[in-house]
CSV table of C-alpha atoms in Angstrom, one decimal:
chain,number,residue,atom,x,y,z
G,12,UNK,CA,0.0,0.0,0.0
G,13,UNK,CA,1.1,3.7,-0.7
G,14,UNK,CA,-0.3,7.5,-0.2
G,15,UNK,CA,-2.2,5.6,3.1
G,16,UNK,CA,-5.5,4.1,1.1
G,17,UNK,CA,-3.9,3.8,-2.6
G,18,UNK,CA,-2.8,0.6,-3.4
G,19,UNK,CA,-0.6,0.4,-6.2
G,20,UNK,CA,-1.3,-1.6,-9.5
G,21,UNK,CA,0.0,-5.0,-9.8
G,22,UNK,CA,0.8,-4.6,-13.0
G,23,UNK,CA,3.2,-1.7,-12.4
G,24,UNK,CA,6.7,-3.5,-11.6
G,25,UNK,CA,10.2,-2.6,-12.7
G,26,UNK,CA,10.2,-4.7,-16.1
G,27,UNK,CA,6.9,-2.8,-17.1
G,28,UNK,CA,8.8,0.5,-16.1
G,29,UNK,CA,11.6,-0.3,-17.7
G,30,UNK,CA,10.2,-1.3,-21.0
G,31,UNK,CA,8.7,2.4,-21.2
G,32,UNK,CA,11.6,4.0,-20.3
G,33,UNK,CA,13.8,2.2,-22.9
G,34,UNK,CA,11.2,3.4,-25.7
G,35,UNK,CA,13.0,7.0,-25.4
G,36,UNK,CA,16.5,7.1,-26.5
G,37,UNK,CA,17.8,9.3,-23.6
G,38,UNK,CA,17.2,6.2,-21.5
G,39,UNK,CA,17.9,3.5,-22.9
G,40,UNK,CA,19.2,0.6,-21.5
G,41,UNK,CA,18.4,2.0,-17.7
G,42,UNK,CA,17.9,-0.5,-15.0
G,43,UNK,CA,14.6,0.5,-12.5
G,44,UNK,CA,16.6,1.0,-9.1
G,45,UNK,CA,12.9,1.8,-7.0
G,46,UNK,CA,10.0,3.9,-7.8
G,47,UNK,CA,7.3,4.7,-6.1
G,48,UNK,CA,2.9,5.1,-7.2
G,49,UNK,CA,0.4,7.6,-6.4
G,50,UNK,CA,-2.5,8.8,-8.0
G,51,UNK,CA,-2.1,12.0,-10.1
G,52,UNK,CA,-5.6,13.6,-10.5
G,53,UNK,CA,-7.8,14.4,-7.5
G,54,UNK,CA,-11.6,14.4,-7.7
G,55,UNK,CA,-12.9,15.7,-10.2
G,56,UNK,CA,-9.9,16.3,-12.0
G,57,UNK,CA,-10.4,13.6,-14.5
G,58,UNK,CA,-13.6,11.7,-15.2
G,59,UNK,CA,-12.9,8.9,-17.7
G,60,UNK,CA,-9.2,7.3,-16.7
G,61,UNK,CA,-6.8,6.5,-13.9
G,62,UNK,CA,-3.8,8.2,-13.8
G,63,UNK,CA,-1.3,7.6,-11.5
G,64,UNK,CA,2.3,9.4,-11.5
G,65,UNK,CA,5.5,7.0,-10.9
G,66,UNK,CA,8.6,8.4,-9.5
G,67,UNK,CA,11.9,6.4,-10.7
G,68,UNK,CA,15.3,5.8,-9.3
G,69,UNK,CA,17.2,4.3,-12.2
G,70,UNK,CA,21.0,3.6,-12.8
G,71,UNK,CA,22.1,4.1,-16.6
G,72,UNK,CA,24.0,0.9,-18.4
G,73,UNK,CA,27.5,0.8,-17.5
G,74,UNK,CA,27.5,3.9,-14.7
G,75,UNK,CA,26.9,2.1,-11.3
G,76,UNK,CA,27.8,4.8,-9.3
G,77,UNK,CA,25.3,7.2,-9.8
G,78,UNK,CA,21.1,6.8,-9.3
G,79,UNK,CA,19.1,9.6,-11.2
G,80,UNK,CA,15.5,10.3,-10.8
G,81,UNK,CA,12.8,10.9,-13.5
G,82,UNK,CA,9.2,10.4,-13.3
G,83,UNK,CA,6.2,9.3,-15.9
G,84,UNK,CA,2.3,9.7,-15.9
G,85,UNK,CA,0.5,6.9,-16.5
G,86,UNK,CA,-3.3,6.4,-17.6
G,87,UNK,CA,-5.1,3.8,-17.8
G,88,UNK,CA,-8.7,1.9,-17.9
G,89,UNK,CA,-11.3,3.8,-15.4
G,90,UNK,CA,-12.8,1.1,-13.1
G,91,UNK,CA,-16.0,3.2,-13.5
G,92,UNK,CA,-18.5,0.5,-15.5
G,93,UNK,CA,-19.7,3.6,-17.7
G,94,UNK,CA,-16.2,5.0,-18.2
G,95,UNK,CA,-15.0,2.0,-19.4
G,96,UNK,CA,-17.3,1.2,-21.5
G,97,UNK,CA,-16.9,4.4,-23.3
G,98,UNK,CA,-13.3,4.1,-23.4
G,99,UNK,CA,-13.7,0.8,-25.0
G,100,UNK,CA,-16.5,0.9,-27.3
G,101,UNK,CA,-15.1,4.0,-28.9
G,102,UNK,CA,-11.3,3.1,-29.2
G,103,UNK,CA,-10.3,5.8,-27.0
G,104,UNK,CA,-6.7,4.2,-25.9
G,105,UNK,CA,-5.8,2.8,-29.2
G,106,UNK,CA,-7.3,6.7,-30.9
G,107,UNK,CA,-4.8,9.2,-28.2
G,108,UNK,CA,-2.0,6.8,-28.5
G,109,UNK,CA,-2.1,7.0,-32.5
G,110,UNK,CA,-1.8,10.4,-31.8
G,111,UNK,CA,0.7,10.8,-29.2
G,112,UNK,CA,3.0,8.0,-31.3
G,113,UNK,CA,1.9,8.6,-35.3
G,114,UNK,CA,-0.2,12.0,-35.9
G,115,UNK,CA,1.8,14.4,-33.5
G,116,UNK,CA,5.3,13.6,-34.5
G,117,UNK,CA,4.3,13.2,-38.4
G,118,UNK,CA,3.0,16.7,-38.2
G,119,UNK,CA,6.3,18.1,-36.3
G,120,UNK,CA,7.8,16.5,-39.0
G,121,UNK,CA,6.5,19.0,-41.6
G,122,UNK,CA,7.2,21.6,-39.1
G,123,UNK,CA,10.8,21.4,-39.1
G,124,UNK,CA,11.3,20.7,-42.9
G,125,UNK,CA,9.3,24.4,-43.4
G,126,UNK,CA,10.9,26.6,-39.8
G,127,UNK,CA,14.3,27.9,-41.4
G,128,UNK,CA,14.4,29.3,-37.8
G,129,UNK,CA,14.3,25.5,-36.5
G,130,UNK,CA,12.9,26.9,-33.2
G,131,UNK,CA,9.8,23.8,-32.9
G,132,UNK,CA,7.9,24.0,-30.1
G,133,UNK,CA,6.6,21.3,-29.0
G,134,UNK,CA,2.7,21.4,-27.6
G,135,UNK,CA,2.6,17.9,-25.7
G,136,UNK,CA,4.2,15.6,-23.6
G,137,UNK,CA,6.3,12.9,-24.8
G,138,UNK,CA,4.5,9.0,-24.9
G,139,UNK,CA,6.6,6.2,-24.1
G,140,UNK,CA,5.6,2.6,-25.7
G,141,UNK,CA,3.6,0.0,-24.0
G,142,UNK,CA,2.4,-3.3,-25.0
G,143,UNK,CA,0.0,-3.6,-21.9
G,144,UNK,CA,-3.6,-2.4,-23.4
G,145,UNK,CA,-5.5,0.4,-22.7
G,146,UNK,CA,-2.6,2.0,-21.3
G,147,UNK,CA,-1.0,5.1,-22.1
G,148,UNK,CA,2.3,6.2,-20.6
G,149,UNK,CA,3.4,10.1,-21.0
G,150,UNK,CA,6.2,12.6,-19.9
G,151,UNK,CA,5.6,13.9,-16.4
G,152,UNK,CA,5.4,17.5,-17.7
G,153,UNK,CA,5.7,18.5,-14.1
G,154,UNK,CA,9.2,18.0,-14.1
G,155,UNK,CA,9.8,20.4,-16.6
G,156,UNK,CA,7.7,23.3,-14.7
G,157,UNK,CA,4.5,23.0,-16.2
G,158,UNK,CA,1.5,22.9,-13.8
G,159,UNK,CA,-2.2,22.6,-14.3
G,160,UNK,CA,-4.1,26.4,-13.7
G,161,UNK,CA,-6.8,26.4,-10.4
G,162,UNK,CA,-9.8,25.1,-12.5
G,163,UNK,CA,-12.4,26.7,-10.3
G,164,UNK,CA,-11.2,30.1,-10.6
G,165,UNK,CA,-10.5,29.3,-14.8
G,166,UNK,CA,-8.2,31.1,-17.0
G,167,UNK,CA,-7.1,35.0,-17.2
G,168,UNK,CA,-6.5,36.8,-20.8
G,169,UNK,CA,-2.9,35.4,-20.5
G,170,UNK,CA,-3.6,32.3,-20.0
G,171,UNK,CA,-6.8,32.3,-23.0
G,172,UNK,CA,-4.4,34.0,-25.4
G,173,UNK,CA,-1.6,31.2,-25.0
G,174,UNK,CA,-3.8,28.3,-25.2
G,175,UNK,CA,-5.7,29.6,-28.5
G,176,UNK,CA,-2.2,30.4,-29.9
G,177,UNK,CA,-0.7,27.0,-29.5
G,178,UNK,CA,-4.5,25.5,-30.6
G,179,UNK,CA,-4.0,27.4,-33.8
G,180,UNK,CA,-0.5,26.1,-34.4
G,181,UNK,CA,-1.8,22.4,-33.4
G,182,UNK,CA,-4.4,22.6,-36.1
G,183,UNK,CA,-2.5,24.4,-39.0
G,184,UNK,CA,0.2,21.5,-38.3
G,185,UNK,CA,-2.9,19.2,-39.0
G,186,UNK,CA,-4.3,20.6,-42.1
G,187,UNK,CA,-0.4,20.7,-43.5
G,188,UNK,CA,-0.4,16.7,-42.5
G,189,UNK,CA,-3.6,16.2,-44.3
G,190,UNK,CA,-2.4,18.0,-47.5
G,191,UNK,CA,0.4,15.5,-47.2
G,192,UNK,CA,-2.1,12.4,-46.7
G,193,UNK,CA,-5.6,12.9,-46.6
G,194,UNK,CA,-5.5,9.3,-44.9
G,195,UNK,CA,-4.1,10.7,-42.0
G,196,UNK,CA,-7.2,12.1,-40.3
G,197,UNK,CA,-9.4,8.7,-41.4
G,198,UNK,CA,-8.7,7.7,-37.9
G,199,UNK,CA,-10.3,10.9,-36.2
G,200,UNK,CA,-13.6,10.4,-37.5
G,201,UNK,CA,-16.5,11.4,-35.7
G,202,UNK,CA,-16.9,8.9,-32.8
G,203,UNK,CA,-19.1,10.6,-30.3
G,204,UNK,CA,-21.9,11.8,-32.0
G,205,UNK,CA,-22.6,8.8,-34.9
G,206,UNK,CA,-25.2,6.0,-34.9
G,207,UNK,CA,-23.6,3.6,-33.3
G,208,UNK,CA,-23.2,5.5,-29.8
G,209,UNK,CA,-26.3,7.0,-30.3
G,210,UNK,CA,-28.2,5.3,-27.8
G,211,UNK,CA,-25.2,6.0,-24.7
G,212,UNK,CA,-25.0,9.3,-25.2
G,213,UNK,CA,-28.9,10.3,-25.4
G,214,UNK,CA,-29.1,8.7,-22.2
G,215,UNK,CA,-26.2,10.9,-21.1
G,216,UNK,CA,-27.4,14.0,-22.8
G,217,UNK,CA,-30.9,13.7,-21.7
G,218,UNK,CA,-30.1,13.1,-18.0
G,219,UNK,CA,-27.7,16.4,-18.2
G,220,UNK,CA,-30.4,18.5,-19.6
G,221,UNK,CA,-33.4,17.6,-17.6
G,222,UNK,CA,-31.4,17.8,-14.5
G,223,UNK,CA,-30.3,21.3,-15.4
G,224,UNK,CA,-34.0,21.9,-16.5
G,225,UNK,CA,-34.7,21.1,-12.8
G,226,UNK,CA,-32.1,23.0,-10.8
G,227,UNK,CA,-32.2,26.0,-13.3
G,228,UNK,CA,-36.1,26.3,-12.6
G,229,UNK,CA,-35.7,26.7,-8.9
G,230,UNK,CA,-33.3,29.7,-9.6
G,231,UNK,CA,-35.8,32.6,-8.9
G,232,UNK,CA,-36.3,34.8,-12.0
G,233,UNK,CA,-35.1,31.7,-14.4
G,234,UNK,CA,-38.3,29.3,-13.6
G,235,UNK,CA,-38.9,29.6,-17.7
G,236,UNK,CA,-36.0,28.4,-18.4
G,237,UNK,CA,-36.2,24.6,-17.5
G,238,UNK,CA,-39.0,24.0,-19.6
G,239,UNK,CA,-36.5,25.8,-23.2
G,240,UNK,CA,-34.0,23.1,-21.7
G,241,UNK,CA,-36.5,20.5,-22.1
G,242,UNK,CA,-37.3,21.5,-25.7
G,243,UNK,CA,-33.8,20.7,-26.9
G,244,UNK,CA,-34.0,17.2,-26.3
G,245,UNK,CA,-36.3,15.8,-29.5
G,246,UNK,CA,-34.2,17.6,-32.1
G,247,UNK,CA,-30.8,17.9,-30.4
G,248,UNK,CA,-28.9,14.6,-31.6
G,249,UNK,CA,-29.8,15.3,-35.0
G,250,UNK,CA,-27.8,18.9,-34.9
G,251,UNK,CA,-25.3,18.1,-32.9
G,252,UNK,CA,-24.7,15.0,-35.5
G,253,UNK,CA,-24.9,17.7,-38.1
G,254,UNK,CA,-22.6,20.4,-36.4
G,255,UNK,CA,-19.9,18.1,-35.8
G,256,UNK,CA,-19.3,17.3,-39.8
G,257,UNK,CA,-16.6,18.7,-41.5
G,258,UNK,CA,-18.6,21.6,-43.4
G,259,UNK,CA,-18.0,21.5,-46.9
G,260,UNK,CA,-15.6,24.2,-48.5
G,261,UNK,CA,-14.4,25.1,-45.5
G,262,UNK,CA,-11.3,24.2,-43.3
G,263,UNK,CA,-11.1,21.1,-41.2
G,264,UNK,CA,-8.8,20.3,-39.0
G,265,UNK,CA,-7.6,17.7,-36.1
G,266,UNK,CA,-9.6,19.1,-33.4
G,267,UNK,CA,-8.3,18.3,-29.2
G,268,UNK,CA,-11.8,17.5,-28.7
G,269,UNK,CA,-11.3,18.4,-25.0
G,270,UNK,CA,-9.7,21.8,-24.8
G,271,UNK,CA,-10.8,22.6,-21.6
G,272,UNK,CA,-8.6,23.8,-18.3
G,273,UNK,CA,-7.9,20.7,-16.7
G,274,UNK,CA,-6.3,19.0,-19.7
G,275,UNK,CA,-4.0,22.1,-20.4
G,276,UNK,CA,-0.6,22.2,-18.9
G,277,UNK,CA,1.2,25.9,-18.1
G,278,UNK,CA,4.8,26.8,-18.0
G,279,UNK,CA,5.6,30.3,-16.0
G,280,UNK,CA,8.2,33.0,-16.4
G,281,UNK,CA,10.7,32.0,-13.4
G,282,UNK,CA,11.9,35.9,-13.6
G,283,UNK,CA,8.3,37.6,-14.0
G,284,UNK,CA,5.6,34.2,-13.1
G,285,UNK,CA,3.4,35.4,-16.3
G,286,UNK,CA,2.4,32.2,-18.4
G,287,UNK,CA,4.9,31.9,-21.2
G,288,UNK,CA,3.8,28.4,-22.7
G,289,UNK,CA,1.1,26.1,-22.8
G,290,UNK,CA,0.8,22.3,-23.9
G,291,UNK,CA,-2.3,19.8,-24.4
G,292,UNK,CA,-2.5,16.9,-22.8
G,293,UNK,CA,-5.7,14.3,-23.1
G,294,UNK,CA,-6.7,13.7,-26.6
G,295,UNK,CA,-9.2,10.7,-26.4
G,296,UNK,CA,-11.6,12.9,-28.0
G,297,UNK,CA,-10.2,14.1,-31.1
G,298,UNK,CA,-12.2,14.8,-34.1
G,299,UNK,CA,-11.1,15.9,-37.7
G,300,UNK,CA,-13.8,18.9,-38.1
G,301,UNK,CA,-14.3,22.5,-38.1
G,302,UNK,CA,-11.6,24.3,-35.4
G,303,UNK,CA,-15.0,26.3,-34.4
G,304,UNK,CA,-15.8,23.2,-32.3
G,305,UNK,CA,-12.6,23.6,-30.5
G,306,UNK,CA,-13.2,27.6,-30.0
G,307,UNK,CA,-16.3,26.8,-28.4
G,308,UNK,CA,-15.7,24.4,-26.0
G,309,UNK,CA,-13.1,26.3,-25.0
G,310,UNK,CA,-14.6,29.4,-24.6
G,311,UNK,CA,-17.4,27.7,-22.8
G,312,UNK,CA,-15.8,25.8,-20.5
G,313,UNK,CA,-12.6,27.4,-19.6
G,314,UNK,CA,-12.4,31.1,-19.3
G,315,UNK,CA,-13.4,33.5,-16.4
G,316,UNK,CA,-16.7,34.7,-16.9
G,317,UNK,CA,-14.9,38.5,-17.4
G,318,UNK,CA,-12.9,37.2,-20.3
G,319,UNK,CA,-15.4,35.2,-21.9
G,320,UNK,CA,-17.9,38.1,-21.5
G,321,UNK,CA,-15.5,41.0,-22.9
G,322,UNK,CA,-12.2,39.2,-24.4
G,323,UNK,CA,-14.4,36.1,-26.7
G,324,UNK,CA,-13.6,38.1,-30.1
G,325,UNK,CA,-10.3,39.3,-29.1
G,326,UNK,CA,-9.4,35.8,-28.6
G,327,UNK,CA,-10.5,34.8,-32.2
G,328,UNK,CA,-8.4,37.5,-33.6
G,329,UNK,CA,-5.5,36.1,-31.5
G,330,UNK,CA,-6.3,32.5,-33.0
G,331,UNK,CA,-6.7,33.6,-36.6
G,332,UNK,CA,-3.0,35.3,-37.0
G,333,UNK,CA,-1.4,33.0,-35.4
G,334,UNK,CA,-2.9,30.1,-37.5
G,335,UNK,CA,-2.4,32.4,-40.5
G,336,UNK,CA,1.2,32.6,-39.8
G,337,UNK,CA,1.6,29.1,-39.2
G,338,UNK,CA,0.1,28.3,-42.4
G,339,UNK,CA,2.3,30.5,-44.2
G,340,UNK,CA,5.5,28.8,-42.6
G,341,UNK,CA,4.1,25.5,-43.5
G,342,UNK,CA,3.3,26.8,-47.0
G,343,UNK,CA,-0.5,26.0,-46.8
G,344,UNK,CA,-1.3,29.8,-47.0
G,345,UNK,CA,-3.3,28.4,-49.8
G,346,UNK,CA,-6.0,27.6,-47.7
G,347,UNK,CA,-8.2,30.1,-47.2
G,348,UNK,CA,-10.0,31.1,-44.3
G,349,UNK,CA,-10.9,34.8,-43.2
G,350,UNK,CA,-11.3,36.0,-40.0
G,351,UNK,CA,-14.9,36.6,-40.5
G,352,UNK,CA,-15.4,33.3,-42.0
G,353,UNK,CA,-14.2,32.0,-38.6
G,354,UNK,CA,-16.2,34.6,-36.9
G,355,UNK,CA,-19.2,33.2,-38.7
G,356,UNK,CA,-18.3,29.5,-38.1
G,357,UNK,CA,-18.4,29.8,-34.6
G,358,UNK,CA,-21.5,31.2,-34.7
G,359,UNK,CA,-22.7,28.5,-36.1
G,360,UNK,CA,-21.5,26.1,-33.9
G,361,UNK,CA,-22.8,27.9,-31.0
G,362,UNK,CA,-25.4,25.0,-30.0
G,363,UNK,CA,-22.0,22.7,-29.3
G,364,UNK,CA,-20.8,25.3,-26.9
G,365,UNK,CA,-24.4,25.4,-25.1
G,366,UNK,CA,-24.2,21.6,-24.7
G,367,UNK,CA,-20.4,22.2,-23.4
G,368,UNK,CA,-21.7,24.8,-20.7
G,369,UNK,CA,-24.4,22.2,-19.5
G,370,UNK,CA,-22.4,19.5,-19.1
G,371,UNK,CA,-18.6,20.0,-18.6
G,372,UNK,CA,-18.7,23.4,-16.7
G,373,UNK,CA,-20.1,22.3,-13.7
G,374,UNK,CA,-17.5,19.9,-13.5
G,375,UNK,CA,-14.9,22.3,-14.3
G,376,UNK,CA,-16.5,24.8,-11.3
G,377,UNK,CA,-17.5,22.2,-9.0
G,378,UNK,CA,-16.1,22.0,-5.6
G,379,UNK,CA,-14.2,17.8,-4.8
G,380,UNK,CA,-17.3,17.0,-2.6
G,381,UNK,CA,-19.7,17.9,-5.8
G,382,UNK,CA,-18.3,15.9,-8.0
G,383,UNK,CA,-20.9,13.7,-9.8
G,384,UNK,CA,-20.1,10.3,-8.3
G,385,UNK,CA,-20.5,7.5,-11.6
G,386,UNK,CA,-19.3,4.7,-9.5
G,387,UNK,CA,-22.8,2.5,-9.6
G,388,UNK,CA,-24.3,3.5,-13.3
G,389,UNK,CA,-24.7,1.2,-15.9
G,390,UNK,CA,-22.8,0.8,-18.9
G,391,UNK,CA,-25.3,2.3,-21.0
G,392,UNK,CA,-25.8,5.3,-18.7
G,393,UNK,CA,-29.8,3.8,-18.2
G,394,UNK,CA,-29.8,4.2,-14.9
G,395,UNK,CA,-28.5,7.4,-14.4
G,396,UNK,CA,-30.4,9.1,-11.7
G,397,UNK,CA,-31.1,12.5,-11.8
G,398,UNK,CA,-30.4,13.6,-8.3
G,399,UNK,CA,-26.8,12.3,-9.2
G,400,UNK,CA,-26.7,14.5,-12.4
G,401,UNK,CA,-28.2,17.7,-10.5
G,402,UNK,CA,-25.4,17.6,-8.0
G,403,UNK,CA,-22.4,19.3,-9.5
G,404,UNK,CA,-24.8,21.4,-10.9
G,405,UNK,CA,-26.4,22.9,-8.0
G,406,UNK,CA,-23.0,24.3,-6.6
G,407,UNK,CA,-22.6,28.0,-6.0
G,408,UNK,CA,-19.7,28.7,-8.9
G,409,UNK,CA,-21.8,26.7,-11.6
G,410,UNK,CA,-24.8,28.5,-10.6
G,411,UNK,CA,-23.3,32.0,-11.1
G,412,UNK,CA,-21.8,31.3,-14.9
G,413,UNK,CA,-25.2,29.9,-16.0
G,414,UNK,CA,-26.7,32.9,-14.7
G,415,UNK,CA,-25.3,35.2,-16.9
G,416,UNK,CA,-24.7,31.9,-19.7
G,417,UNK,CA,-28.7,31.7,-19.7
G,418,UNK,CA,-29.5,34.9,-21.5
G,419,UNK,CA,-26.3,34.9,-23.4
G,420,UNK,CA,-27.9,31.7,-25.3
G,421,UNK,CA,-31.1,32.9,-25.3
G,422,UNK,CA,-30.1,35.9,-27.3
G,423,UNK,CA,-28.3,33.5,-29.7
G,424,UNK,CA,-32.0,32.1,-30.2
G,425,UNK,CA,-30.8,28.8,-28.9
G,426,UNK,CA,-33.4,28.6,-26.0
């Protein structure tokens, strides 16, 4: 047993370890000395794995003298019946470690043979290999300085303005891979919204809404407003099927799928402590689609209410020149895509960002003993039970962004 009531993995030994750590050429042919498990996410800091962090003492080949330290994330299947199943049915493992391992470094490839200034930036953590399934095993970015922002209190202008940067250079990097291959994006396919998980994610979808429709109707002065909830629910698969295809004559790109605050890693300024770089982390959701669907979750999700009420265009601006400029390093500037096209786009897209409020901000906002508990729900999300659902949603913080969320929608003629 370690960390008091964790016990650690049977499955995580030294040959397991070391098979990871001799994936990476800086350490190869290391010998596992100890190391030491604990889990790396709190509650409600991640819903659909297990991540634990492993600190190593290892001795390199030929150097007996000297023990070094390093230390690796590792995610793996959530013990949650719903979780898993969802991890399962829709590939999710096998989907982030294609991109970690193929899609990521194929499109850093391009990057380098177009930066004359060779300065490439990388915007993730490095995976090691693993043959054990359903595992994935990344770079402890913490060792390098990076750190997760509060959640609850979300992100400043600083902090919005260096994660839609290094977004846009993510997806330019992915529409210069696709010009390469078209092939490369078959694998990011829509897999959340599609026939076959149709049935698992109404009952999702429909628990989320009527239990906002009931906590939201209590709120005196919104009592109208559970009832323009409810009336999303007969049409809503259909659109959100249709808003998450690649629109025709328009740019698609290899979308996070996830962009919100807890999957985003900061570096800071050891001189000044302002942000100075960003990187993604978390990409079981990935989509090849409009970058609009990105915007809006983000914007939905992740910002404080100040800089998502006064900063949302400034922040698109921010995101078109720098995906501009990266497109014209990767000589894709033949692509074209105006900032008013993208101002148009996520207009259009605004339904996915109402559907991103209701059912990932309250997690993002909610205090640890809010967090919706999934522990006892069926597979197919059947017996969900509302009370469950209304509870992160009934929390103080949640309660004041949908308050001023509510008529912002409305006025977008979505409720």
């Amino acid at each position: 047993m370690e960390s008091g009531t964790f016990e650690r993995p049977s499955w995580l030994e030294a040959e397991f370890i070391e098979e990871a750590l001799h994936s990476r050429e800086e350490y190869e042919g290391v010998s596992v000395v100890d190391s030491k498990v604990q889990l790396a996410a709190g509650k409600g800091d991640n819903y659909t794995s297990v991540i634990h962090r492993v600190t190593i003492q290892f001795k390199r080949k030929n150097n007996d003298e000297t023990t070094e330290r390093t230390s690796l994330i590792i995610k793996s299947l959530s013990s949650i019946e719903i979780m898993a199943k969802f991890l399962s049915d829709f590939k999710v493992f096998e989907k982030e470690t294609a991109i970690y391992q193929v899609t990521i470094p194929a499109m850093f490839r391009l990057l380098r043979q177009h930066d004359e200034r060779r300065q490439i930036h990388c915007l993730t953590p490095f995976c090691y290999k693993t043959s054990r399934p359903h595992t994935l095993i990344l770079e402890d970015l913490m060792t390098s300085g990076f750190k997760m922002a509060d959640r609850r209190a979300r992100l400043d202008l600083a902090h919005c303005k260096m994660t839609v940067k290094n977004l846009a250079r993510f997806h330019a990097m992915s529409l210069a891979l696709y010009d390469e291959d078209p092939t490369s994006m078959d694998e990011y396919s829509e897999k959340v919204y599609n026939d076959t998980s149709r049935e698992m994610m109404m009952n999702f979808i429909t628990s989320a809404i009527n239990a906002l429709a009931n906590v939201v109707e209590r709120w005196p002065g919104f009592e109208k407003y559970g009832d323009k909830f409810r009336r999303l629910l007969p049409t809503i698969w259909d659109r959100m099927m249709e808003i998450v295809k690649p629109k025709p004559n328009s740019l698609s790109v290899l979308n996070h799928g996830d962009c919100w605050v807890n999957n985003l890693m900061f570096h800071y300024c050891p001189a000044t402590g302002t942000v100075d770089d960003v990187k993604f982390v978390d990409f079981q959701l990935s989509r090849y689609s409009s970058p609009a669907l990105d915007l809006q979750y983000f914007v939905y999700t992740s910002p404080s209410e100040d800089i998502r009420s006064n900063y949302t265009e400034l922040l698109l601006e921010e995101y078109h020149k720098e995906l501009q400029d990266t497109l014209k390093i990767l000589h894709c500037e033949h692509h074209e895509f105006t900032i008013d096209q993208l101002k148009e786009e996520f207009e259009e897209k605004s339904l996915f960002g109402l559907i991103a409020a209701a059912t990932v901000l309250s997690a993002v906002v909610a205090d640890p003993n809010d967090v919706m508990d999934l522990e006892n729900v069926k597979e197919d999300g059947s017996n969900m039970d509302l009370k469950l659902v209304e509870k992160p949603l009934s929390g103080r913080r949640y309660k004041q962004a949908l308050e001023k969320l509510i008529p912002h929608f409305e006025k977008k003629g979505l409720l």
